[in-house]
């Protein structure tokens, strides 16, 4: 499994694009292709919200997006839907605190990437103990995409984690765009997770390229 190496995973997480059909201004396939052309390094299929596809339609879109990722060697991760991730043999899943317990997911998906959203130091420590490959910390900035988030926390928790010896890969999430991504990397995150800034862009390619530039500069 090429992705379980911590150093390699940190690199792969640098520009982490997340979306589903309700998030996209253009066709999701085109959006993903443009984002990849701009330089995204990781992709999560998150089919949620008003108008989200279900059943076979959801599986069909997921599998089309997965194929594009595969063609470009971009890891394809499924949000929450563990059954879908297993069915498609996705590279991994991203789960929240209210989803199935991490150790159960690990048993179901051995050798795959498992990311967990965490909002406190305790949750981060538990995530590490139970074998998460990376943690998503947010919301760093205000976001309109997810209505049931925890309060906006800025980069405080990312800094706190990095002030310890914990080396788990970290991505920041929530309201991140090319204009504020530097702050997230400077605080110690390995990557930025983004929905709106790329999926609603007139040019997902340009925005992805801007984000990549910022992250690469700040990761030096
Ligand atoms: N999770 P955007 S914030 C999916 O804080 C998600 O855990 C969050 O979307 C968390 O880039 C968020 O459009 C939405 O702000 C991120």
PDB file of C-alpha atoms and ligand atoms in Angstrom:
ATOM      1  CA  UNK A   1       0.000   0.000   0.000  1.00  0.00           C
ATOM      2  CA  UNK A   2       1.832   3.117  -1.175  1.00  0.00           C
ATOM      3  CA  UNK A   3      -0.090   5.561   0.964  1.00  0.00           C
ATOM      4  CA  UNK A   4       0.473   4.395   4.512  1.00  0.00           C
ATOM      5  CA  UNK A   5       3.939   5.905   4.750  1.00  0.00           C
ATOM      6  CA  UNK A   6       3.447   9.025   6.881  1.00  0.00           C
ATOM      7  CA  UNK A   7       5.859  11.213   4.944  1.00  0.00           C
ATOM      8  CA  UNK A   8       4.350  10.260   1.592  1.00  0.00           C
ATOM      9  CA  UNK A   9       0.824  10.782   2.903  1.00  0.00           C
ATOM     10  CA  UNK A  10       1.722  14.296   4.109  1.00  0.00           C
ATOM     11  CA  UNK A  11       2.790  15.130   0.552  1.00  0.00           C
ATOM     12  CA  UNK A  12      -0.321  13.613  -0.957  1.00  0.00           C
ATOM     13  CA  UNK A  13      -2.554  15.637   1.349  1.00  0.00           C
ATOM     14  CA  UNK A  14      -1.186  19.039   0.288  1.00  0.00           C
ATOM     15  CA  UNK A  15      -4.095  20.148  -1.896  1.00  0.00           C
ATOM     16  CA  UNK A  16      -7.041  18.013  -0.890  1.00  0.00           C
ATOM     17  CA  UNK A  17     -10.125  18.651  -2.997  1.00  0.00           C
ATOM     18  CA  UNK A  18     -13.501  17.483  -1.677  1.00  0.00           C
ATOM     19  CA  UNK A  19     -16.799  17.577  -3.557  1.00  0.00           C
ATOM     20  CA  UNK A  20     -19.996  15.963  -4.706  1.00  0.00           C
ATOM     21  CA  UNK A  21     -22.417  16.995  -7.426  1.00  0.00           C
ATOM     22  CA  UNK A  22     -24.336  19.554  -5.242  1.00  0.00           C
ATOM     23  CA  UNK A  23     -21.113  21.536  -4.698  1.00  0.00           C
ATOM     24  CA  UNK A  24     -20.176  22.007  -8.324  1.00  0.00           C
ATOM     25  CA  UNK A  25     -20.749  25.023 -10.524  1.00  0.00           C
ATOM     26  CA  UNK A  26     -20.005  22.915 -13.607  1.00  0.00           C
ATOM     27  CA  UNK A  27     -20.291  19.234 -14.324  1.00  0.00           C
ATOM     28  CA  UNK A  28     -18.500  17.272 -11.533  1.00  0.00           C
ATOM     29  CA  UNK A  29     -16.425  15.290 -14.027  1.00  0.00           C
ATOM     30  CA  UNK A  30     -15.181  18.469 -15.681  1.00  0.00           C
ATOM     31  CA  UNK A  31     -14.641  20.110 -12.304  1.00  0.00           C
ATOM     32  CA  UNK A  32     -12.455  17.225 -11.133  1.00  0.00           C
ATOM     33  CA  UNK A  33     -10.518  17.088 -14.397  1.00  0.00           C
ATOM     34  CA  UNK A  34      -9.802  20.818 -14.204  1.00  0.00           C
ATOM     35  CA  UNK A  35      -8.845  20.617 -10.535  1.00  0.00           C
ATOM     36  CA  UNK A  36      -6.412  17.801 -11.331  1.00  0.00           C
ATOM     37  CA  UNK A  37      -4.967  19.821 -14.203  1.00  0.00           C
ATOM     38  CA  UNK A  38      -4.398  22.634 -11.692  1.00  0.00           C
ATOM     39  CA  UNK A  39      -2.499  20.348  -9.351  1.00  0.00           C
ATOM     40  CA  UNK A  40      -4.734  18.874  -6.637  1.00  0.00           C
ATOM     41  CA  UNK A  41      -3.059  15.988  -4.851  1.00  0.00           C
ATOM     42  CA  UNK A  42      -5.934  14.136  -3.132  1.00  0.00           C
ATOM     43  CA  UNK A  43      -9.667  13.766  -3.759  1.00  0.00           C
ATOM     44  CA  UNK A  44     -12.658  12.981  -1.563  1.00  0.00           C
ATOM     45  CA  UNK A  45     -16.083  12.168  -2.986  1.00  0.00           C
ATOM     46  CA  UNK A  46     -18.633  13.751  -0.624  1.00  0.00           C
ATOM     47  CA  UNK A  47     -22.125  13.449  -2.093  1.00  0.00           C
ATOM     48  CA  UNK A  48     -24.145  15.376   0.499  1.00  0.00           C
ATOM     49  CA  UNK A  49     -26.729  18.156   0.791  1.00  0.00           C
ATOM     50  CA  UNK A  50     -29.695  19.295  -1.265  1.00  0.00           C
ATOM     51  CA  UNK A  51     -30.020  17.378  -4.520  1.00  0.00           C
ATOM     52  CA  UNK A  52     -27.374  14.802  -3.578  1.00  0.00           C
ATOM     53  CA  UNK A  53     -27.467  11.681  -5.727  1.00  0.00           C
ATOM     54  CA  UNK A  54     -28.467   8.393  -4.152  1.00  0.00           C
ATOM     55  CA  UNK A  55     -28.267   4.687  -4.928  1.00  0.00           C
ATOM     56  CA  UNK A  56     -27.066   3.716  -8.367  1.00  0.00           C
ATOM     57  CA  UNK A  57     -26.663   7.301  -9.575  1.00  0.00           C
ATOM     58  CA  UNK A  58     -24.369   8.036  -6.658  1.00  0.00           C
ATOM     59  CA  UNK A  59     -22.342   4.886  -7.285  1.00  0.00           C
ATOM     60  CA  UNK A  60     -22.075   5.693 -11.001  1.00  0.00           C
ATOM     61  CA  UNK A  61     -20.739   9.212 -10.396  1.00  0.00           C
ATOM     62  CA  UNK A  62     -18.355   7.925  -7.716  1.00  0.00           C
ATOM     63  CA  UNK A  63     -16.986   5.320 -10.045  1.00  0.00           C
ATOM     64  CA  UNK A  64     -16.525   7.844 -12.888  1.00  0.00           C
ATOM     65  CA  UNK A  65     -14.670  10.222 -10.595  1.00  0.00           C
ATOM     66  CA  UNK A  66     -12.599   7.338  -9.253  1.00  0.00           C
ATOM     67  CA  UNK A  67     -11.513   6.403 -12.755  1.00  0.00           C
ATOM     68  CA  UNK A  68     -10.303   9.955 -13.404  1.00  0.00           C
ATOM     69  CA  UNK A  69      -8.356   9.887 -10.140  1.00  0.00           C
ATOM     70  CA  UNK A  70      -6.864   6.521 -11.035  1.00  0.00           C
ATOM     71  CA  UNK A  71      -5.726   7.819 -14.429  1.00  0.00           C
ATOM     72  CA  UNK A  72      -3.817  10.599 -12.661  1.00  0.00           C
ATOM     73  CA  UNK A  73      -2.591   8.646  -9.621  1.00  0.00           C
ATOM     74  CA  UNK A  74      -4.655  10.788  -7.250  1.00  0.00           C
ATOM     75  CA  UNK A  75      -5.958   8.921  -4.180  1.00  0.00           C
ATOM     76  CA  UNK A  76      -9.758   8.546  -4.237  1.00  0.00           C
ATOM     77  CA  UNK A  77     -11.406   8.701  -0.815  1.00  0.00           C
ATOM     78  CA  UNK A  78     -15.111   8.322   0.000  1.00  0.00           C
ATOM     79  CA  UNK A  79     -16.792  10.436   2.667  1.00  0.00           C
ATOM     80  CA  UNK A  80     -18.703   8.435   5.327  1.00  0.00           C
ATOM     81  CA  UNK A  81     -20.127   5.769   2.987  1.00  0.00           C
ATOM     82  CA  UNK A  82     -17.998   2.812   3.995  1.00  0.00           C
ATOM     83  CA  UNK A  83     -20.041   0.309   2.003  1.00  0.00           C
ATOM     84  CA  UNK A  84     -19.494   2.353  -1.169  1.00  0.00           C
ATOM     85  CA  UNK A  85     -15.779   2.680  -0.438  1.00  0.00           C
ATOM     86  CA  UNK A  86     -15.487  -1.101  -0.043  1.00  0.00           C
ATOM     87  CA  UNK A  87     -17.589  -1.805  -3.128  1.00  0.00           C
ATOM     88  CA  UNK A  88     -15.466   0.480  -5.308  1.00  0.00           C
ATOM     89  CA  UNK A  89     -12.207  -0.559  -3.676  1.00  0.00           C
ATOM     90  CA  UNK A  90     -11.546   3.119  -2.991  1.00  0.00           C
ATOM     91  CA  UNK A  91      -8.186   4.157  -1.579  1.00  0.00           C
ATOM     92  CA  UNK A  92      -9.868   4.998   1.698  1.00  0.00           C
ATOM     93  CA  UNK A  93     -12.629   6.740   3.635  1.00  0.00           C
ATOM     94  CA  UNK A  94     -13.024   9.915   5.622  1.00  0.00           C
ATOM     95  CA  UNK A  95     -15.261   9.671   8.668  1.00  0.00           C
ATOM     96  CA  UNK A  96     -16.597  12.018  11.336  1.00  0.00           C
ATOM     97  CA  UNK A  97     -16.876  11.623  15.090  1.00  0.00           C
ATOM     98  CA  UNK A  98     -20.493  10.459  14.772  1.00  0.00           C
ATOM     99  CA  UNK A  99     -19.834   7.787  12.157  1.00  0.00           C
ATOM    100  CA  UNK A 100     -18.893   4.171  12.714  1.00  0.00           C
ATOM    101  CA  UNK A 101     -16.021   3.721  15.178  1.00  0.00           C
ATOM    102  CA  UNK A 102     -12.605   3.974  13.611  1.00  0.00           C
ATOM    103  CA  UNK A 103     -11.441   0.566  14.795  1.00  0.00           C
ATOM    104  CA  UNK A 104     -14.504  -1.066  13.208  1.00  0.00           C
ATOM    105  CA  UNK A 105     -13.829   0.788   9.938  1.00  0.00           C
ATOM    106  CA  UNK A 106     -10.171  -0.290  10.109  1.00  0.00           C
ATOM    107  CA  UNK A 107     -11.236  -3.923  10.381  1.00  0.00           C
ATOM    108  CA  UNK A 108     -13.485  -3.517   7.354  1.00  0.00           C
ATOM    109  CA  UNK A 109     -10.850  -1.687   5.305  1.00  0.00           C
ATOM    110  CA  UNK A 110      -7.425  -3.054   6.166  1.00  0.00           C
ATOM    111  CA  UNK A 111      -4.563  -1.301   4.433  1.00  0.00           C
ATOM    112  CA  UNK A 112      -6.698   1.635   3.293  1.00  0.00           C
ATOM    113  CA  UNK A 113      -6.396   5.313   4.180  1.00  0.00           C
ATOM    114  CA  UNK A 114      -8.703   6.352   7.005  1.00  0.00           C
ATOM    115  CA  UNK A 115      -9.105  10.031   7.794  1.00  0.00           C
ATOM    116  CA  UNK A 116     -11.031  11.332  10.760  1.00  0.00           C
ATOM    117  CA  UNK A 117     -12.446  14.791  11.528  1.00  0.00           C
ATOM    118  CA  UNK A 118     -11.287  15.933  14.952  1.00  0.00           C
ATOM    119  CA  UNK A 119     -12.029  19.099  16.879  1.00  0.00           C
ATOM    120  CA  UNK A 120     -10.160  18.750  20.166  1.00  0.00           C
ATOM    121  CA  UNK A 121      -6.795  17.462  21.355  1.00  0.00           C
ATOM    122  CA  UNK A 122      -8.564  14.530  23.014  1.00  0.00           C
ATOM    123  CA  UNK A 123     -10.198  13.550  19.714  1.00  0.00           C
ATOM    124  CA  UNK A 124      -6.842  13.778  17.969  1.00  0.00           C
ATOM    125  CA  UNK A 125      -5.162  11.525  20.551  1.00  0.00           C
ATOM    126  CA  UNK A 126      -7.997   8.996  20.312  1.00  0.00           C
ATOM    127  CA  UNK A 127      -7.777   9.095  16.507  1.00  0.00           C
ATOM    128  CA  UNK A 128      -4.064   8.265  16.684  1.00  0.00           C
ATOM    129  CA  UNK A 129      -4.613   5.503  19.233  1.00  0.00           C
ATOM    130  CA  UNK A 130      -7.271   3.906  17.050  1.00  0.00           C
ATOM    131  CA  UNK A 131      -5.124   4.064  13.937  1.00  0.00           C
ATOM    132  CA  UNK A 132      -6.298   7.056  11.877  1.00  0.00           C
ATOM    133  CA  UNK A 133      -3.921   7.857   9.013  1.00  0.00           C
ATOM    134  CA  UNK A 134      -4.630  11.581   9.132  1.00  0.00           C
ATOM    135  CA  UNK A 135      -6.898  14.063  10.912  1.00  0.00           C
ATOM    136  CA  UNK A 136      -9.011  16.869   9.449  1.00  0.00           C
ATOM    137  CA  UNK A 137      -9.154  19.891  11.750  1.00  0.00           C
ATOM    138  CA  UNK A 138     -11.873  22.490  11.326  1.00  0.00           C
ATOM    139  CA  UNK A 139     -13.590  24.672  10.742  1.00  0.00           C
ATOM    140  CA  UNK A 140     -10.491  26.854  10.502  1.00  0.00           C
ATOM    141  CA  UNK A 141     -12.445  29.723   8.907  1.00  0.00           C
ATOM    142  CA  UNK A 142     -16.210  30.357   8.577  1.00  0.00           C
ATOM    143  CA  UNK A 143     -17.832  28.067   5.999  1.00  0.00           C
ATOM    144  CA  UNK A 144     -21.235  28.035   4.355  1.00  0.00           C
ATOM    145  CA  UNK A 145     -20.845  24.494   3.053  1.00  0.00           C
ATOM    146  CA  UNK A 146     -21.509  22.586   6.263  1.00  0.00           C
ATOM    147  CA  UNK A 147     -24.146  23.953   8.613  1.00  0.00           C
ATOM    148  CA  UNK A 148     -23.572  21.643  11.575  1.00  0.00           C
ATOM    149  CA  UNK A 149     -19.898  22.387  12.139  1.00  0.00           C
ATOM    150  CA  UNK A 150     -18.291  23.060  15.490  1.00  0.00           C
ATOM    151  CA  UNK A 151     -17.467  26.742  16.206  1.00  0.00           C
ATOM    152  CA  UNK A 152     -14.798  28.304  14.005  1.00  0.00           C
ATOM    153  CA  UNK A 153     -11.480  27.605  15.730  1.00  0.00           C
ATOM    154  CA  UNK A 154      -8.833  29.239  13.588  1.00  0.00           C
ATOM    155  CA  UNK A 155      -5.463  27.508  13.563  1.00  0.00           C
ATOM    156  CA  UNK A 156      -5.222  27.075  17.346  1.00  0.00           C
ATOM    157  CA  UNK A 157      -5.643  23.292  17.500  1.00  0.00           C
ATOM    158  CA  UNK A 158      -3.290  22.709  14.553  1.00  0.00           C
ATOM    159  CA  UNK A 159      -0.625  24.746  16.379  1.00  0.00           C
ATOM    160  CA  UNK A 160      -1.327  22.872  19.604  1.00  0.00           C
ATOM    161  CA  UNK A 161      -0.911  19.471  17.927  1.00  0.00           C
ATOM    162  CA  UNK A 162       2.325  20.572  16.276  1.00  0.00           C
ATOM    163  CA  UNK A 163       3.683  21.832  19.612  1.00  0.00           C
ATOM    164  CA  UNK A 164       3.622  18.209  20.811  1.00  0.00           C
ATOM    165  CA  UNK A 165       5.580  15.285  19.419  1.00  0.00           C
ATOM    166  CA  UNK A 166       2.500  13.975  17.585  1.00  0.00           C
ATOM    167  CA  UNK A 167       3.433  13.541  13.956  1.00  0.00           C
ATOM    168  CA  UNK A 168       0.090  12.482  12.461  1.00  0.00           C
ATOM    169  CA  UNK A 169      -0.625  14.156   9.105  1.00  0.00           C
ATOM    170  CA  UNK A 170      -3.010  17.117   9.495  1.00  0.00           C
ATOM    171  CA  UNK A 171      -5.269  18.868   7.011  1.00  0.00           C
ATOM    172  CA  UNK A 172      -7.147  22.056   7.820  1.00  0.00           C
ATOM    173  CA  UNK A 173     -10.726  22.446   6.563  1.00  0.00           C
ATOM    174  CA  UNK A 174     -13.412  25.113   6.436  1.00  0.00           C
ATOM    175  CA  UNK A 175     -13.469  28.337   4.441  1.00  0.00           C
ATOM    176  CA  UNK A 176      -9.990  27.861   3.005  1.00  0.00           C
ATOM    177  CA  UNK A 177      -9.047  29.593  -0.258  1.00  0.00           C
ATOM    178  CA  UNK A 178      -5.889  30.744  -1.997  1.00  0.00           C
ATOM    179  CA  UNK A 179      -5.893  33.973   0.035  1.00  0.00           C
ATOM    180  CA  UNK A 180      -5.805  32.351   3.470  1.00  0.00           C
ATOM    181  CA  UNK A 181      -4.236  28.918   2.833  1.00  0.00           C
ATOM    182  CA  UNK A 182      -0.755  30.155   3.775  1.00  0.00           C
ATOM    183  CA  UNK A 183      -1.856  30.702   7.362  1.00  0.00           C
ATOM    184  CA  UNK A 184      -3.058  27.093   7.624  1.00  0.00           C
ATOM    185  CA  UNK A 185       0.254  25.645   6.411  1.00  0.00           C
ATOM    186  CA  UNK A 186       2.265  28.101   8.516  1.00  0.00           C
ATOM    187  CA  UNK A 187       0.406  26.868  11.584  1.00  0.00           C
ATOM    188  CA  UNK A 188       1.724  23.363  10.927  1.00  0.00           C
ATOM    189  CA  UNK A 189      -0.899  21.660   8.754  1.00  0.00           C
ATOM    190  CA  UNK A 190       0.413  19.408   5.997  1.00  0.00           C
ATOM    191  CA  UNK A 191      -2.375  20.275   3.619  1.00  0.00           C
ATOM    192  CA  UNK A 192      -5.574  22.189   2.984  1.00  0.00           C
ATOM    193  CA  UNK A 193      -8.985  20.587   2.353  1.00  0.00           C
ATOM    194  CA  UNK A 194     -11.207  22.618   0.104  1.00  0.00           C
ATOM    195  CA  UNK A 195     -14.723  22.394  -1.260  1.00  0.00           C
ATOM    196  CA  UNK A 196     -16.146  25.752  -2.394  1.00  0.00           C
ATOM    197  CA  UNK A 197     -13.030  27.637  -3.451  1.00  0.00           C
ATOM    198  CA  UNK A 198     -12.408  25.019  -6.159  1.00  0.00           C
ATOM    199  CA  UNK A 199     -15.859  23.546  -6.886  1.00  0.00           C
ATOM    200  CA  UNK A 200     -17.510  26.954  -7.348  1.00  0.00           C
ATOM    201  CA  UNK A 201     -14.639  28.557  -9.210  1.00  0.00           C
ATOM    202  CA  UNK A 202     -15.095  29.703 -12.779  1.00  0.00           C
ATOM    203  CA  UNK A 203     -11.721  28.059 -13.325  1.00  0.00           C
ATOM    204  CA  UNK A 204     -11.121  25.194 -10.880  1.00  0.00           C
ATOM    205  CA  UNK A 205      -7.783  24.706 -12.628  1.00  0.00           C
ATOM    206  CA  UNK A 206      -6.555  28.214 -11.869  1.00  0.00           C
ATOM    207  CA  UNK A 207      -7.690  28.117  -8.253  1.00  0.00           C
ATOM    208  CA  UNK A 208      -6.152  24.677  -7.689  1.00  0.00           C
ATOM    209  CA  UNK A 209      -2.889  25.942  -9.191  1.00  0.00           C
ATOM    210  CA  UNK A 210      -2.913  29.007  -6.907  1.00  0.00           C
ATOM    211  CA  UNK A 211      -3.520  26.814  -3.864  1.00  0.00           C
ATOM    212  CA  UNK A 212      -0.752  24.439  -4.883  1.00  0.00           C
ATOM    213  CA  UNK A 213       1.677  27.320  -5.251  1.00  0.00           C
ATOM    214  CA  UNK A 214       0.874  28.684  -1.801  1.00  0.00           C
ATOM    215  CA  UNK A 215       1.109  25.267  -0.132  1.00  0.00           C
ATOM    216  CA  UNK A 216       4.387  24.361  -1.839  1.00  0.00           C
ATOM    217  CA  UNK A 217       5.936  27.712  -0.924  1.00  0.00           C
ATOM    218  CA  UNK A 218       4.894  27.470   2.700  1.00  0.00           C
ATOM    219  CA  UNK A 219       5.848  23.801   3.064  1.00  0.00           C
ATOM    220  CA  UNK A 220       9.491  24.453   2.192  1.00  0.00           C
TER     221      UNK A 220
HETATM  222  N1  LIG B   1     -16.055  19.761   7.459  1.00  0.00           N
HETATM  223  P1  LIG B   1     -15.573  24.771   2.328  1.00  0.00           P
HETATM  224  S1  LIG B   1     -15.906  22.293   7.522  1.00  0.00           S
HETATM  225  C1  LIG B   1     -16.914  19.252   5.178  1.00  0.00           C
HETATM  226  O1  LIG B   1     -15.035  21.609  10.327  1.00  0.00           O
HETATM  227  C2  LIG B   1     -16.475  20.192   6.221  1.00  0.00           C
HETATM  228  O2  LIG B   1     -15.077  19.454  10.074  1.00  0.00           O
HETATM  229  C3  LIG B   1     -15.722  20.774   8.261  1.00  0.00           C
HETATM  230  O3  LIG B   1     -16.114  23.381   2.894  1.00  0.00           O
HETATM  231  C4  LIG B   1     -15.251  20.610   9.665  1.00  0.00           C
HETATM  232  O4  LIG B   1     -14.212  24.525   1.795  1.00  0.00           O
HETATM  233  C5  LIG B   1     -16.440  21.578   6.094  1.00  0.00           C
HETATM  234  O5  LIG B   1     -16.554  25.056   1.226  1.00  0.00           O
HETATM  235  C6  LIG B   1     -16.833  22.348   4.877  1.00  0.00           C
HETATM  236  O6  LIG B   1     -15.637  25.771   3.427  1.00  0.00           O
HETATM  237  C7  LIG B   1     -15.658  22.773   4.057  1.00  0.00           C
END
